[in-house]
Every structure is written in structure tokens, then in C-alpha cells.
Amino acid sequence: MHQYAYLITCTDDDRDEEDRVMSSGTQTLAADQDPREFATARLEQNRVEHSYYTGPRRIAYWPHECGALLPRTAPANAEHLDG
């Protein structure tokens, strides 16, 4: 099992990343679960949950130590997926 953090932001304006946050959190993935598949599913879920926003969005996701604070911006080692 691996803990991952994610941060979903809207990407269609020039506000700072921390001001564009739509969703953030952590999730424990099974040892055989692909983090990119998790990110894709979470991005799709965000699109349903925030259907009022029809613009582009990006998810940043990265390995996260259980119990560590969740930052307001993605760290340098984060993977990104646009959707």
C-alpha cells in the first residue's frame, strides 16, 4: 500500500496555484494500483463534483508520507495530468 497526495487546480487564469485549488487530499493505493490510473479517476470525479466549472484543470499527484501535512502547492517531484 502506498499513500499519495493530490491537488487539483483550474488552469485557465493567471492566479497563483494556491488560489486555483479546487480539491486536495490523500488516498492510499493498493500495491498493484497504478498512480496514473488513480489520478485519471480522481480528475474525472472532480469534473462531476465541480460541474459548474467547465474549464481546464490539472491534477498533481505524488507519494505522500502518512500523517505529513498536505501542502497548498504541488512539490517539485509531483506528476501532472491535464484534463
CSV table of C-alpha atoms in Angstrom, one decimal:
chain,number,residue,atom,x,y,z
A,1,MET,CA,0.0,0.0,0.0
A,2,HIS,CA,1.2,3.5,-0.9
A,3,GLN,CA,-0.1,6.8,0.2
A,4,TYR,CA,-0.5,9.5,-2.5
A,5,ALA,CA,-1.5,13.1,-2.2
A,6,TYR,CA,-3.2,15.1,-4.9
A,7,LEU,CA,-4.0,18.7,-5.7
A,8,ILE,CA,-6.5,19.6,-8.4
A,9,THR,CA,-6.4,23.1,-9.8
A,10,CYS,CA,-8.1,25.1,-12.5
A,11,THR,CA,-5.6,26.2,-15.2
A,12,ASP,CA,-7.4,28.9,-17.2
A,13,ASP,CA,-6.3,32.0,-15.4
A,14,ASP,CA,-3.2,33.7,-14.1
A,15,ARG,CA,-3.8,33.4,-10.4
A,16,ASP,CA,-1.2,31.7,-8.2
A,17,GLU,CA,-1.5,27.9,-8.0
A,18,GLU,CA,-2.6,28.0,-4.4
A,19,ASP,CA,-5.5,30.4,-5.3
A,20,ARG,CA,-6.7,28.0,-8.1
A,21,VAL,CA,-7.1,24.9,-5.9
A,22,MET,CA,-10.4,23.0,-6.5
A,23,SER,CA,-9.6,19.9,-4.5
A,24,SER,CA,-6.9,18.3,-2.5
A,25,GLY,CA,-6.4,15.2,-0.3
A,26,THR,CA,-4.7,11.9,0.1
A,27,GLN,CA,-5.5,8.4,-0.8
A,28,THR,CA,-4.0,5.0,0.0
A,29,LEU,CA,-3.4,3.0,-3.2
A,30,ALA,CA,-3.1,-0.8,-3.3
A,31,ALA,CA,0.4,-2.1,-4.0
A,32,ASP,CA,-0.6,-3.0,-7.6
A,33,GLN,CA,-2.6,0.2,-8.3
A,34,ASP,CA,-1.1,2.5,-10.9
A,35,PRO,CA,-0.9,6.1,-9.6
A,36,ARG,CA,-1.7,7.5,-13.0
A,37,GLU,CA,-4.9,5.5,-13.2
A,38,PHE,CA,-5.8,6.8,-9.7
A,39,ALA,CA,-5.1,10.4,-10.9
A,40,THR,CA,-7.2,10.0,-14.0
A,41,ALA,CA,-10.2,8.6,-12.0
A,42,ARG,CA,-9.8,11.4,-9.4
A,43,LEU,CA,-9.7,14.1,-12.1
A,44,GLU,CA,-12.9,12.6,-13.7
A,45,GLN,CA,-14.6,12.5,-10.3
A,46,ASN,CA,-13.6,16.2,-9.7
A,47,ARG,CA,-15.2,17.1,-13.1
A,48,VAL,CA,-18.5,15.6,-11.8
A,49,GLU,CA,-18.3,17.1,-8.3
A,50,HIS,CA,-17.4,20.6,-9.7
A,51,SER,CA,-19.6,20.5,-12.9
A,52,TYR,CA,-20.2,24.3,-12.6
A,53,TYR,CA,-16.6,24.8,-13.7
A,54,THR,CA,-16.2,23.7,-17.3
A,55,GLY,CA,-12.7,25.0,-17.9
A,56,PRO,CA,-9.4,23.0,-17.9
A,57,ARG,CA,-8.0,21.5,-14.8
A,58,ARG,CA,-4.8,19.8,-13.7
A,59,ILE,CA,-4.1,17.2,-11.1
A,60,ALA,CA,-0.7,17.0,-9.4
A,61,TYR,CA,-0.1,13.7,-7.5
A,62,TRP,CA,2.9,12.5,-5.6
A,63,PRO,CA,3.9,9.9,-2.9
A,64,HIS,CA,2.9,11.2,0.5
A,65,GLU,CA,4.1,10.1,3.9
A,66,CYS,CA,1.1,9.2,6.1
A,67,GLY,CA,0.4,11.9,8.6
A,68,ALA,CA,2.5,14.6,6.9
A,69,LEU,CA,0.9,18.0,6.3
A,70,LEU,CA,-0.6,18.5,2.8
A,71,PRO,CA,0.9,21.5,1.0
A,72,ARG,CA,-1.1,24.2,-0.8
A,73,THR,CA,1.0,23.8,-3.9
A,74,ALA,CA,2.4,20.7,-5.5
A,75,PRO,CA,6.0,19.8,-4.7
A,76,ALA,CA,8.7,19.6,-7.4
A,77,ASN,CA,8.5,15.8,-7.6
A,78,ALA,CA,4.8,15.8,-8.4
A,79,GLU,CA,3.5,14.1,-11.5
A,80,HIS,CA,0.9,16.1,-13.5
A,81,LEU,CA,-2.1,15.2,-15.6
A,82,ASP,CA,-4.3,17.7,-17.5
A,83,GLY,CA,-7.9,17.0,-18.1
